[in-house]
Amino acid sequence: MVPLCDRTIYNLERKGEFPQRIALSSRSVAWDLSEVEDWIEHRRTSGAQATRPGATPMAS
């Protein structure tokens, strides 16, 4: 549903920018579907653009 690698999702979670995972077992996790859908909708409507790694911000 979210085409991000595990490390990216983990980093976003640590920064509070992605819903927190739910431990199902010692080796399995999941996320609350409604929280992930809300996160996607917020990203879609916010107009925020992801910064590409190594990209230099444009001067105003």
CSV table of C-alpha atoms in Angstrom, one decimal:
chain,number,residue,atom,x,y,z
A,1,MET,CA,0.0,0.0,0.0
A,2,VAL,CA,2.9,2.3,0.8
A,3,PRO,CA,5.8,1.8,-1.7
A,4,LEU,CA,8.5,2.8,0.7
A,5,CYS,CA,11.3,0.5,1.9
A,6,ASP,CA,11.3,-0.8,5.5
A,7,ARG,CA,14.1,1.6,6.5
A,8,THR,CA,12.3,4.7,5.2
A,9,ILE,CA,9.1,3.7,7.1
A,10,TYR,CA,11.1,3.1,10.2
A,11,ASN,CA,12.8,6.5,10.0
A,12,LEU,CA,9.5,8.2,9.4
A,13,GLU,CA,8.0,6.5,12.4
A,14,ARG,CA,10.9,7.6,14.6
A,15,LYS,CA,10.3,11.2,13.5
A,16,GLY,CA,6.6,10.9,14.2
A,17,GLU,CA,5.8,11.3,10.5
A,18,PHE,CA,4.2,7.9,9.9
A,19,PRO,CA,1.8,5.9,12.0
A,20,GLN,CA,3.4,3.6,14.6
A,21,ARG,CA,3.6,-0.1,13.9
A,22,ILE,CA,1.7,-2.7,15.9
A,23,ALA,CA,3.7,-5.8,17.0
A,24,LEU,CA,1.7,-8.9,16.1
A,25,SER,CA,4.5,-11.3,17.2
A,26,SER,CA,8.2,-11.1,17.9
A,27,ARG,CA,8.8,-11.1,14.1
A,28,SER,CA,5.7,-9.6,12.6
A,29,VAL,CA,4.3,-6.1,12.5
A,30,ALA,CA,1.4,-4.3,11.0
A,31,TRP,CA,-0.1,-0.8,10.8
A,32,ASP,CA,-3.7,0.4,11.5
A,33,LEU,CA,-5.2,0.7,8.0
A,34,SER,CA,-7.3,3.8,8.8
A,35,GLU,CA,-4.1,5.5,10.2
A,36,VAL,CA,-2.2,4.7,7.0
A,37,GLU,CA,-5.1,5.9,4.8
A,38,ASP,CA,-5.3,9.1,6.8
A,39,TRP,CA,-1.5,9.6,6.4
A,40,ILE,CA,-1.8,9.1,2.6
A,41,GLU,CA,-4.7,11.5,2.4
A,42,HIS,CA,-2.8,14.1,4.4
A,43,ARG,CA,0.2,13.8,2.1
A,44,ARG,CA,-2.0,14.0,-1.0
A,45,THR,CA,-3.8,17.2,0.2
A,46,SER,CA,-0.9,19.0,1.9
A,47,GLY,CA,0.9,19.6,-1.4
A,48,ALA,CA,4.2,18.7,0.3
A,49,GLN,CA,6.8,17.4,-2.0
A,50,ALA,CA,9.3,14.8,-0.9
A,51,THR,CA,13.0,15.9,-1.1
A,52,ARG,CA,15.2,13.7,-3.2
A,53,PRO,CA,18.3,12.5,-1.4
A,54,GLY,CA,21.3,14.7,-2.3
A,55,ALA,CA,19.0,17.4,-3.8
A,56,THR,CA,19.9,21.0,-3.1
A,57,PRO,CA,17.0,23.3,-2.0
A,58,MET,CA,16.3,25.9,-4.5
A,59,ALA,CA,17.0,29.5,-3.5
A,60,SER,CA,14.1,32.0,-3.4
